[in-house]
Amino acid sequence: NNLTVTETITLFARLKGIRWAELSVLCNHMLQIFDLGLYENKQIQELSGGNKRKVRTLLAFMGKSVSVLLDEPITGLDALAKRKLWNIIRTAHHFYRTVILTSHSMEECEALCTKIGIMKSGQLLCFGNLQKLKQRFGNGYIIQVQLSFDSTDRFLEELSFTFPRTEVQKRYNGTLFCTIPFLTTTEYPLKLSFIFRWFYKKKKEQLSRTFAIKGPTLEDIFIRSVGENRTTIDIGGK
């Protein structure tokens, strides 16, 4: 805590085997990337919590390690700093460095991770890429439709005929909320393009006014997976 930011970078750079001749350029480069140039001569103990987090993350990325471990990297960062750090992590991945991070932020995991594992009480419940997790644990496509006047009965009849396993959550003030499973009755994946075309056709037929389609969020998957008792499931996918 008594070292300055620059001294801290120098110390860890030397511990990671970086030569003295490279230190000056490396230090300036890392300070610029992490927006710490104004604090280079300040002691670590004088920094805010967010800037201390930046320094720790900076130290993790120094050197030529093929793997970087990050524990809650965005904690204490404002929105702008968080986005910049995300860009740094994405860039590191593009240069073939593996980044393993722990996070309570579903937004962060969706934005950054190519593979996601969900843990409960120290046990890994599932592991795989986001799309596979959504297909495995998501209930289906979530639909919101604003119906045309006096078209509810006909619309519901055609909806249940085309998508027999549709679950209607609620109807409120002319708006219908429902979930269409990812799989049809024949257990073949239901394509989003087909669902979109069908709802667009109903709009042109004036059975509905507007519609919105979205997939399950990572938070939906998290809530469902931790609520079930299971051994680890490897979803697979690259």
PDB file of C-alpha atoms in Angstrom:
ATOM      1  CA  ASN A   1       0.000   0.000   0.000  1.00  0.00           C
ATOM      2  CA  ASN A   2       2.965   2.354   0.515  1.00  0.00           C
ATOM      3  CA  LEU A   3       4.220   1.887  -3.051  1.00  0.00           C
ATOM      4  CA  THR A   4       3.070   4.187  -5.832  1.00  0.00           C
ATOM      5  CA  VAL A   5       1.175   2.843  -8.823  1.00  0.00           C
ATOM      6  CA  THR A   6       4.310   3.034 -10.990  1.00  0.00           C
ATOM      7  CA  GLU A   7       6.432   1.312  -8.333  1.00  0.00           C
ATOM      8  CA  THR A   8       3.843  -1.442  -7.995  1.00  0.00           C
ATOM      9  CA  ILE A   9       3.787  -2.053 -11.748  1.00  0.00           C
ATOM     10  CA  THR A  10       7.605  -2.107 -11.807  1.00  0.00           C
ATOM     11  CA  LEU A  11       7.784  -4.591  -8.938  1.00  0.00           C
ATOM     12  CA  PHE A  12       5.322  -7.051 -10.444  1.00  0.00           C
ATOM     13  CA  ALA A  13       6.817  -6.657 -13.903  1.00  0.00           C
ATOM     14  CA  ARG A  14      10.209  -7.710 -12.583  1.00  0.00           C
ATOM     15  CA  LEU A  15       8.645 -10.617 -10.678  1.00  0.00           C
ATOM     16  CA  LYS A  16       7.126 -11.755 -13.982  1.00  0.00           C
ATOM     17  CA  GLY A  17      10.481 -11.643 -15.704  1.00  0.00           C
ATOM     18  CA  ILE A  18      10.050  -8.478 -17.747  1.00  0.00           C
ATOM     19  CA  ARG A  19      13.392  -6.861 -18.559  1.00  0.00           C
ATOM     20  CA  TRP A  20      14.405  -3.413 -17.310  1.00  0.00           C
ATOM     21  CA  ALA A  21      14.764  -2.188 -20.892  1.00  0.00           C
ATOM     22  CA  GLU A  22      11.063  -2.859 -21.519  1.00  0.00           C
ATOM     23  CA  LEU A  23       9.727  -1.444 -18.264  1.00  0.00           C
ATOM     24  CA  SER A  24       9.305   2.219 -19.158  1.00  0.00           C
ATOM     25  CA  VAL A  25       7.327   1.574 -22.337  1.00  0.00           C
ATOM     26  CA  LEU A  26       5.276  -1.185 -20.687  1.00  0.00           C
ATOM     27  CA  CYS A  27       4.435   0.953 -17.657  1.00  0.00           C
ATOM     28  CA  ASN A  28       3.250   3.909 -19.740  1.00  0.00           C
ATOM     29  CA  HIS A  29       1.250   1.602 -22.005  1.00  0.00           C
ATOM     30  CA  MET A  30      -0.549  -0.116 -19.121  1.00  0.00           C
ATOM     31  CA  LEU A  31      -1.264   3.184 -17.356  1.00  0.00           C
ATOM     32  CA  GLN A  32      -2.840   4.504 -20.538  1.00  0.00           C
ATOM     33  CA  ILE A  33      -4.945   1.394 -21.184  1.00  0.00           C
ATOM     34  CA  PHE A  34      -6.365   1.394 -17.654  1.00  0.00           C
ATOM     35  CA  ASP A  35      -6.787   5.196 -17.386  1.00  0.00           C
ATOM     36  CA  LEU A  36      -4.407   5.427 -14.429  1.00  0.00           C
ATOM     37  CA  GLY A  37      -2.009   8.027 -15.826  1.00  0.00           C
ATOM     38  CA  LEU A  38      -3.177  10.702 -13.396  1.00  0.00           C
ATOM     39  CA  TYR A  39      -2.438   8.417 -10.448  1.00  0.00           C
ATOM     40  CA  GLU A  40       0.979   7.008 -11.429  1.00  0.00           C
ATOM     41  CA  ASN A  41       2.764   8.741  -8.527  1.00  0.00           C
ATOM     42  CA  LYS A  42       0.051   8.181  -5.922  1.00  0.00           C
ATOM     43  CA  GLN A  43       0.398   5.495  -3.283  1.00  0.00           C
ATOM     44  CA  ILE A  44      -1.959   2.541  -3.607  1.00  0.00           C
ATOM     45  CA  GLN A  45      -3.521   3.373  -0.229  1.00  0.00           C
ATOM     46  CA  GLU A  46      -4.550   6.788  -1.560  1.00  0.00           C
ATOM     47  CA  LEU A  47      -6.558   5.369  -4.453  1.00  0.00           C
ATOM     48  CA  SER A  48     -10.308   4.887  -4.550  1.00  0.00           C
ATOM     49  CA  GLY A  49     -11.715   1.367  -4.406  1.00  0.00           C
ATOM     50  CA  GLY A  50     -12.393   1.412  -8.147  1.00  0.00           C
ATOM     51  CA  ASN A  51      -8.852   2.496  -9.015  1.00  0.00           C
ATOM     52  CA  LYS A  52      -7.379  -0.122  -6.674  1.00  0.00           C
ATOM     53  CA  ARG A  53      -9.419  -2.689  -8.612  1.00  0.00           C
ATOM     54  CA  LYS A  54      -7.983  -1.336 -11.865  1.00  0.00           C
ATOM     55  CA  VAL A  55      -4.434  -1.724 -10.554  1.00  0.00           C
ATOM     56  CA  ARG A  56      -5.065  -5.326  -9.505  1.00  0.00           C
ATOM     57  CA  THR A  57      -6.532  -6.150 -12.905  1.00  0.00           C
ATOM     58  CA  LEU A  58      -3.627  -4.384 -14.646  1.00  0.00           C
ATOM     59  CA  LEU A  59      -1.139  -6.542 -12.722  1.00  0.00           C
ATOM     60  CA  ALA A  60      -3.012  -9.687 -13.746  1.00  0.00           C
ATOM     61  CA  PHE A  61      -2.660  -8.816 -17.438  1.00  0.00           C
ATOM     62  CA  MET A  62       1.042  -7.993 -17.308  1.00  0.00           C
ATOM     63  CA  GLY A  63       3.541 -10.414 -18.776  1.00  0.00           C
ATOM     64  CA  LYS A  64       3.011 -13.173 -21.286  1.00  0.00           C
ATOM     65  CA  SER A  65       0.763 -15.503 -19.304  1.00  0.00           C
ATOM     66  CA  VAL A  66      -1.514 -17.578 -21.515  1.00  0.00           C
ATOM     67  CA  SER A  67      -4.168 -17.583 -18.771  1.00  0.00           C
ATOM     68  CA  VAL A  68      -5.471 -14.698 -16.664  1.00  0.00           C
ATOM     69  CA  LEU A  69      -7.616 -15.237 -13.549  1.00  0.00           C
ATOM     70  CA  LEU A  70      -9.932 -12.404 -12.515  1.00  0.00           C
ATOM     71  CA  ASP A  71     -12.112 -12.353  -9.391  1.00  0.00           C
ATOM     72  CA  GLU A  72     -15.057  -9.935  -9.652  1.00  0.00           C
ATOM     73  CA  PRO A  73     -13.095  -7.512 -11.874  1.00  0.00           C
ATOM     74  CA  ILE A  74     -15.824  -4.852 -12.212  1.00  0.00           C
ATOM     75  CA  THR A  75     -16.560  -4.464  -8.495  1.00  0.00           C
ATOM     76  CA  GLY A  76     -16.325  -0.795  -7.512  1.00  0.00           C
ATOM     77  CA  LEU A  77     -16.068   0.486 -11.092  1.00  0.00           C
ATOM     78  CA  ASP A  78     -18.369   3.099 -12.588  1.00  0.00           C
ATOM     79  CA  ALA A  79     -20.256   2.356 -15.798  1.00  0.00           C
ATOM     80  CA  LEU A  80     -17.642   3.897 -18.113  1.00  0.00           C
ATOM     81  CA  ALA A  81     -14.705   2.147 -16.435  1.00  0.00           C
ATOM     82  CA  LYS A  82     -16.614  -1.118 -16.517  1.00  0.00           C
ATOM     83  CA  ARG A  83     -17.125  -0.893 -20.286  1.00  0.00           C
ATOM     84  CA  LYS A  84     -13.468  -0.071 -20.846  1.00  0.00           C
ATOM     85  CA  LEU A  85     -12.386  -3.056 -18.783  1.00  0.00           C
ATOM     86  CA  TRP A  86     -14.722  -5.296 -20.755  1.00  0.00           C
ATOM     87  CA  ASN A  87     -13.037  -4.100 -23.960  1.00  0.00           C
ATOM     88  CA  ILE A  88      -9.624  -4.935 -22.485  1.00  0.00           C
ATOM     89  CA  ILE A  89     -10.793  -8.462 -21.646  1.00  0.00           C
ATOM     90  CA  ARG A  90     -12.227  -8.932 -25.139  1.00  0.00           C
ATOM     91  CA  THR A  91      -8.958  -7.739 -26.673  1.00  0.00           C
ATOM     92  CA  ALA A  92      -6.964 -10.167 -24.537  1.00  0.00           C
ATOM     93  CA  HIS A  93      -9.187 -12.999 -25.745  1.00  0.00           C
ATOM     94  CA  HIS A  94      -8.598 -12.032 -29.374  1.00  0.00           C
ATOM     95  CA  PHE A  95      -4.855 -12.400 -28.748  1.00  0.00           C
ATOM     96  CA  TYR A  96      -5.423 -16.030 -27.722  1.00  0.00           C
ATOM     97  CA  ARG A  97      -5.225 -15.489 -23.978  1.00  0.00           C
ATOM     98  CA  THR A  98      -7.618 -17.456 -21.827  1.00  0.00           C
ATOM     99  CA  VAL A  99      -9.440 -15.290 -19.285  1.00  0.00           C
ATOM    100  CA  ILE A 100     -11.186 -17.054 -16.407  1.00  0.00           C
ATOM    101  CA  LEU A 101     -13.341 -14.791 -14.280  1.00  0.00           C
ATOM    102  CA  THR A 102     -15.784 -15.117 -11.427  1.00  0.00           C
ATOM    103  CA  SER A 103     -18.732 -12.752 -11.320  1.00  0.00           C
ATOM    104  CA  HIS A 104     -22.147 -12.168  -9.794  1.00  0.00           C
ATOM    105  CA  SER A 105     -23.053  -9.952 -12.757  1.00  0.00           C
ATOM    106  CA  MET A 106     -25.170 -11.779 -15.322  1.00  0.00           C
ATOM    107  CA  GLU A 107     -24.708  -8.829 -17.668  1.00  0.00           C
ATOM    108  CA  GLU A 108     -20.941  -9.205 -17.477  1.00  0.00           C
ATOM    109  CA  CYS A 109     -21.040 -12.948 -18.147  1.00  0.00           C
ATOM    110  CA  GLU A 110     -23.316 -12.532 -21.165  1.00  0.00           C
ATOM    111  CA  ALA A 111     -21.145  -9.726 -22.547  1.00  0.00           C
ATOM    112  CA  LEU A 112     -17.780 -11.467 -22.175  1.00  0.00           C
ATOM    113  CA  CYS A 113     -17.906 -15.211 -21.781  1.00  0.00           C
ATOM    114  CA  THR A 114     -17.733 -17.821 -24.513  1.00  0.00           C
ATOM    115  CA  LYS A 115     -18.370 -20.510 -21.909  1.00  0.00           C
ATOM    116  CA  ILE A 116     -20.211 -20.153 -18.604  1.00  0.00           C
ATOM    117  CA  GLY A 117     -20.315 -22.307 -15.482  1.00  0.00           C
ATOM    118  CA  ILE A 118     -22.903 -21.868 -12.724  1.00  0.00           C
ATOM    119  CA  MET A 119     -21.939 -22.829  -9.185  1.00  0.00           C
ATOM    120  CA  LYS A 120     -23.957 -23.421  -6.034  1.00  0.00           C
ATOM    121  CA  SER A 121     -22.387 -24.172  -2.628  1.00  0.00           C
ATOM    122  CA  GLY A 122     -19.060 -24.945  -4.281  1.00  0.00           C
ATOM    123  CA  GLN A 123     -20.571 -27.372  -6.793  1.00  0.00           C
ATOM    124  CA  LEU A 124     -20.476 -26.749 -10.541  1.00  0.00           C
ATOM    125  CA  LEU A 125     -24.071 -27.226 -11.692  1.00  0.00           C
ATOM    126  CA  CYS A 126     -23.605 -26.740 -15.424  1.00  0.00           C
ATOM    127  CA  PHE A 127     -21.017 -25.660 -17.952  1.00  0.00           C
ATOM    128  CA  GLY A 128     -21.265 -24.706 -21.613  1.00  0.00           C
ATOM    129  CA  ASN A 129     -21.673 -21.883 -24.087  1.00  0.00           C
ATOM    130  CA  LEU A 130     -24.500 -19.410 -23.598  1.00  0.00           C
ATOM    131  CA  GLN A 131     -26.678 -20.590 -26.474  1.00  0.00           C
ATOM    132  CA  LYS A 132     -26.527 -24.215 -25.341  1.00  0.00           C
ATOM    133  CA  LEU A 133     -27.331 -23.196 -21.764  1.00  0.00           C
ATOM    134  CA  LYS A 134     -30.352 -21.242 -22.966  1.00  0.00           C
ATOM    135  CA  GLN A 135     -31.594 -24.218 -24.949  1.00  0.00           C
ATOM    136  CA  ARG A 136     -31.035 -26.597 -22.040  1.00  0.00           C
ATOM    137  CA  PHE A 137     -32.403 -24.531 -19.160  1.00  0.00           C
ATOM    138  CA  GLY A 138     -34.528 -21.845 -20.805  1.00  0.00           C
ATOM    139  CA  ASN A 139     -38.271 -22.413 -21.016  1.00  0.00           C
ATOM    140  CA  GLY A 140     -38.454 -21.035 -24.542  1.00  0.00           C
ATOM    141  CA  TYR A 141     -39.002 -17.849 -26.489  1.00  0.00           C
ATOM    142  CA  ILE A 142     -40.829 -15.185 -24.525  1.00  0.00           C
ATOM    143  CA  ILE A 143     -43.530 -13.445 -26.555  1.00  0.00           C
ATOM    144  CA  GLN A 144     -45.464 -10.253 -25.905  1.00  0.00           C
ATOM    145  CA  VAL A 145     -48.322  -9.483 -28.302  1.00  0.00           C
ATOM    146  CA  GLN A 146     -50.690  -6.551 -28.375  1.00  0.00           C
ATOM    147  CA  LEU A 147     -53.879  -7.976 -29.864  1.00  0.00           C
ATOM    148  CA  SER A 148     -56.300  -6.231 -32.154  1.00  0.00           C
ATOM    149  CA  PHE A 149     -59.768  -5.465 -30.871  1.00  0.00           C
ATOM    150  CA  ASP A 150     -61.973  -8.552 -30.461  1.00  0.00           C
ATOM    151  CA  SER A 151     -59.383 -10.946 -31.951  1.00  0.00           C
ATOM    152  CA  THR A 152     -58.288 -12.739 -28.776  1.00  0.00           C
ATOM    153  CA  ASP A 153     -60.204 -15.994 -29.215  1.00  0.00           C
ATOM    154  CA  ARG A 154     -59.218 -16.474 -32.853  1.00  0.00           C
ATOM    155  CA  PHE A 155     -55.594 -15.552 -32.182  1.00  0.00           C
ATOM    156  CA  LEU A 156     -55.321 -18.002 -29.273  1.00  0.00           C
ATOM    157  CA  GLU A 157     -56.891 -20.758 -31.345  1.00  0.00           C
ATOM    158  CA  GLU A 158     -54.405 -20.290 -34.185  1.00  0.00           C
ATOM    159  CA  LEU A 159     -51.516 -19.902 -31.744  1.00  0.00           C
ATOM    160  CA  SER A 160     -52.279 -23.199 -29.968  1.00  0.00           C
ATOM    161  CA  PHE A 161     -52.743 -24.971 -33.322  1.00  0.00           C
ATOM    162  CA  THR A 162     -49.364 -23.802 -34.684  1.00  0.00           C
ATOM    163  CA  PHE A 163     -47.465 -24.027 -31.399  1.00  0.00           C
ATOM    164  CA  PRO A 164     -49.268 -26.704 -29.331  1.00  0.00           C
ATOM    165  CA  ARG A 165     -46.989 -26.454 -26.305  1.00  0.00           C
ATOM    166  CA  THR A 166     -47.349 -22.696 -25.898  1.00  0.00           C
ATOM    167  CA  GLU A 167     -47.857 -21.555 -22.315  1.00  0.00           C
ATOM    168  CA  VAL A 168     -49.904 -18.400 -21.813  1.00  0.00           C
ATOM    169  CA  GLN A 169     -48.726 -16.544 -18.705  1.00  0.00           C
ATOM    170  CA  LYS A 170     -51.252 -13.733 -18.626  1.00  0.00           C
ATOM    171  CA  ARG A 171     -53.526 -11.442 -20.589  1.00  0.00           C
ATOM    172  CA  TYR A 172     -53.743  -7.826 -19.586  1.00  0.00           C
ATOM    173  CA  ASN A 173     -55.477  -4.886 -21.251  1.00  0.00           C
ATOM    174  CA  GLY A 174     -55.353  -6.419 -24.718  1.00  0.00           C
ATOM    175  CA  THR A 175     -51.773  -7.674 -24.366  1.00  0.00           C
ATOM    176  CA  LEU A 176     -50.868 -11.354 -24.346  1.00  0.00           C
ATOM    177  CA  PHE A 177     -47.755 -12.761 -22.619  1.00  0.00           C
ATOM    178  CA  CYS A 178     -46.733 -16.302 -23.489  1.00  0.00           C
ATOM    179  CA  THR A 179     -43.786 -18.691 -23.840  1.00  0.00           C
ATOM    180  CA  ILE A 180     -43.161 -20.898 -26.865  1.00  0.00           C
ATOM    181  CA  PRO A 181     -40.830 -23.842 -26.069  1.00  0.00           C
ATOM    182  CA  PHE A 182     -37.588 -24.231 -27.997  1.00  0.00           C
ATOM    183  CA  LEU A 183     -38.672 -27.734 -29.039  1.00  0.00           C
ATOM    184  CA  THR A 184     -41.786 -28.686 -30.982  1.00  0.00           C
ATOM    185  CA  THR A 185     -43.934 -31.725 -30.182  1.00  0.00           C
ATOM    186  CA  THR A 186     -41.612 -33.775 -32.412  1.00  0.00           C
ATOM    187  CA  GLU A 187     -38.612 -32.633 -30.335  1.00  0.00           C
ATOM    188  CA  TYR A 188     -36.989 -30.778 -33.233  1.00  0.00           C
ATOM    189  CA  PRO A 189     -35.604 -27.298 -32.505  1.00  0.00           C
ATOM    190  CA  LEU A 190     -38.095 -24.562 -33.310  1.00  0.00           C
ATOM    191  CA  LYS A 191     -36.454 -21.864 -35.416  1.00  0.00           C
ATOM    192  CA  LEU A 192     -36.824 -18.260 -34.342  1.00  0.00           C
ATOM    193  CA  SER A 193     -37.254 -17.225 -37.983  1.00  0.00           C
ATOM    194  CA  PHE A 194     -40.372 -19.393 -38.256  1.00  0.00           C
ATOM    195  CA  ILE A 195     -41.858 -17.875 -35.094  1.00  0.00           C
ATOM    196  CA  PHE A 196     -41.119 -14.356 -36.320  1.00  0.00           C
ATOM    197  CA  ARG A 197     -42.716 -14.986 -39.716  1.00  0.00           C
ATOM    198  CA  TRP A 198     -45.813 -16.431 -38.083  1.00  0.00           C
ATOM    199  CA  PHE A 199     -46.346 -13.462 -35.764  1.00  0.00           C
ATOM    200  CA  TYR A 200     -45.583 -11.033 -38.567  1.00  0.00           C
ATOM    201  CA  LYS A 201     -48.252 -12.752 -40.695  1.00  0.00           C
ATOM    202  CA  LYS A 202     -50.809 -12.396 -37.879  1.00  0.00           C
ATOM    203  CA  LYS A 203     -49.973  -8.723 -37.700  1.00  0.00           C
ATOM    204  CA  LYS A 204     -50.590  -8.308 -41.432  1.00  0.00           C
ATOM    205  CA  GLU A 205     -53.876 -10.178 -41.001  1.00  0.00           C
ATOM    206  CA  GLN A 206     -54.695  -7.548 -38.348  1.00  0.00           C
ATOM    207  CA  LEU A 207     -55.067 -10.105 -35.579  1.00  0.00           C
ATOM    208  CA  SER A 208     -52.375  -8.262 -33.667  1.00  0.00           C
ATOM    209  CA  ARG A 209     -50.922  -4.762 -33.607  1.00  0.00           C
ATOM    210  CA  THR A 210     -47.395  -5.273 -32.308  1.00  0.00           C
ATOM    211  CA  PHE A 211     -45.292  -8.146 -31.033  1.00  0.00           C
ATOM    212  CA  ALA A 212     -41.926  -8.662 -29.346  1.00  0.00           C
ATOM    213  CA  ILE A 213     -39.864 -11.853 -29.123  1.00  0.00           C
ATOM    214  CA  LYS A 214     -36.903 -12.466 -26.833  1.00  0.00           C
ATOM    215  CA  GLY A 215     -34.962 -15.429 -25.535  1.00  0.00           C
ATOM    216  CA  PRO A 216     -34.368 -16.312 -21.878  1.00  0.00           C
ATOM    217  CA  THR A 217     -31.744 -14.280 -20.053  1.00  0.00           C
ATOM    218  CA  LEU A 218     -28.784 -15.724 -18.195  1.00  0.00           C
ATOM    219  CA  GLU A 219     -30.546 -14.722 -14.981  1.00  0.00           C
ATOM    220  CA  ASP A 220     -33.500 -16.945 -15.955  1.00  0.00           C
ATOM    221  CA  ILE A 221     -31.075 -19.827 -16.526  1.00  0.00           C
ATOM    222  CA  PHE A 222     -29.302 -19.177 -13.216  1.00  0.00           C
ATOM    223  CA  ILE A 223     -32.530 -19.173 -11.210  1.00  0.00           C
ATOM    224  CA  ARG A 224     -33.727 -22.379 -12.838  1.00  0.00           C
ATOM    225  CA  SER A 225     -30.426 -24.261 -12.543  1.00  0.00           C
ATOM    226  CA  VAL A 226     -29.764 -23.436  -8.875  1.00  0.00           C
ATOM    227  CA  GLY A 227     -33.327 -24.398  -8.034  1.00  0.00           C
ATOM    228  CA  GLU A 228     -32.786 -27.986  -9.214  1.00  0.00           C
ATOM    229  CA  ASN A 229     -30.741 -30.703  -7.538  1.00  0.00           C
ATOM    230  CA  ARG A 230     -28.327 -32.234 -10.025  1.00  0.00           C
ATOM    231  CA  THR A 231     -24.811 -33.352 -10.623  1.00  0.00           C
ATOM    232  CA  THR A 232     -22.637 -31.361 -13.014  1.00  0.00           C
ATOM    233  CA  ILE A 233     -23.922 -31.135 -16.574  1.00  0.00           C
ATOM    234  CA  ASP A 234     -21.467 -30.362 -19.362  1.00  0.00           C
ATOM    235  CA  ILE A 235     -23.558 -28.780 -22.107  1.00  0.00           C
ATOM    236  CA  GLY A 236     -20.666 -28.763 -24.554  1.00  0.00           C
ATOM    237  CA  GLY A 237     -20.336 -26.423 -27.514  1.00  0.00           C
ATOM    238  CA  LYS A 238     -17.317 -24.374 -28.517  1.00  0.00           C
TER     239      LYS A 238
END
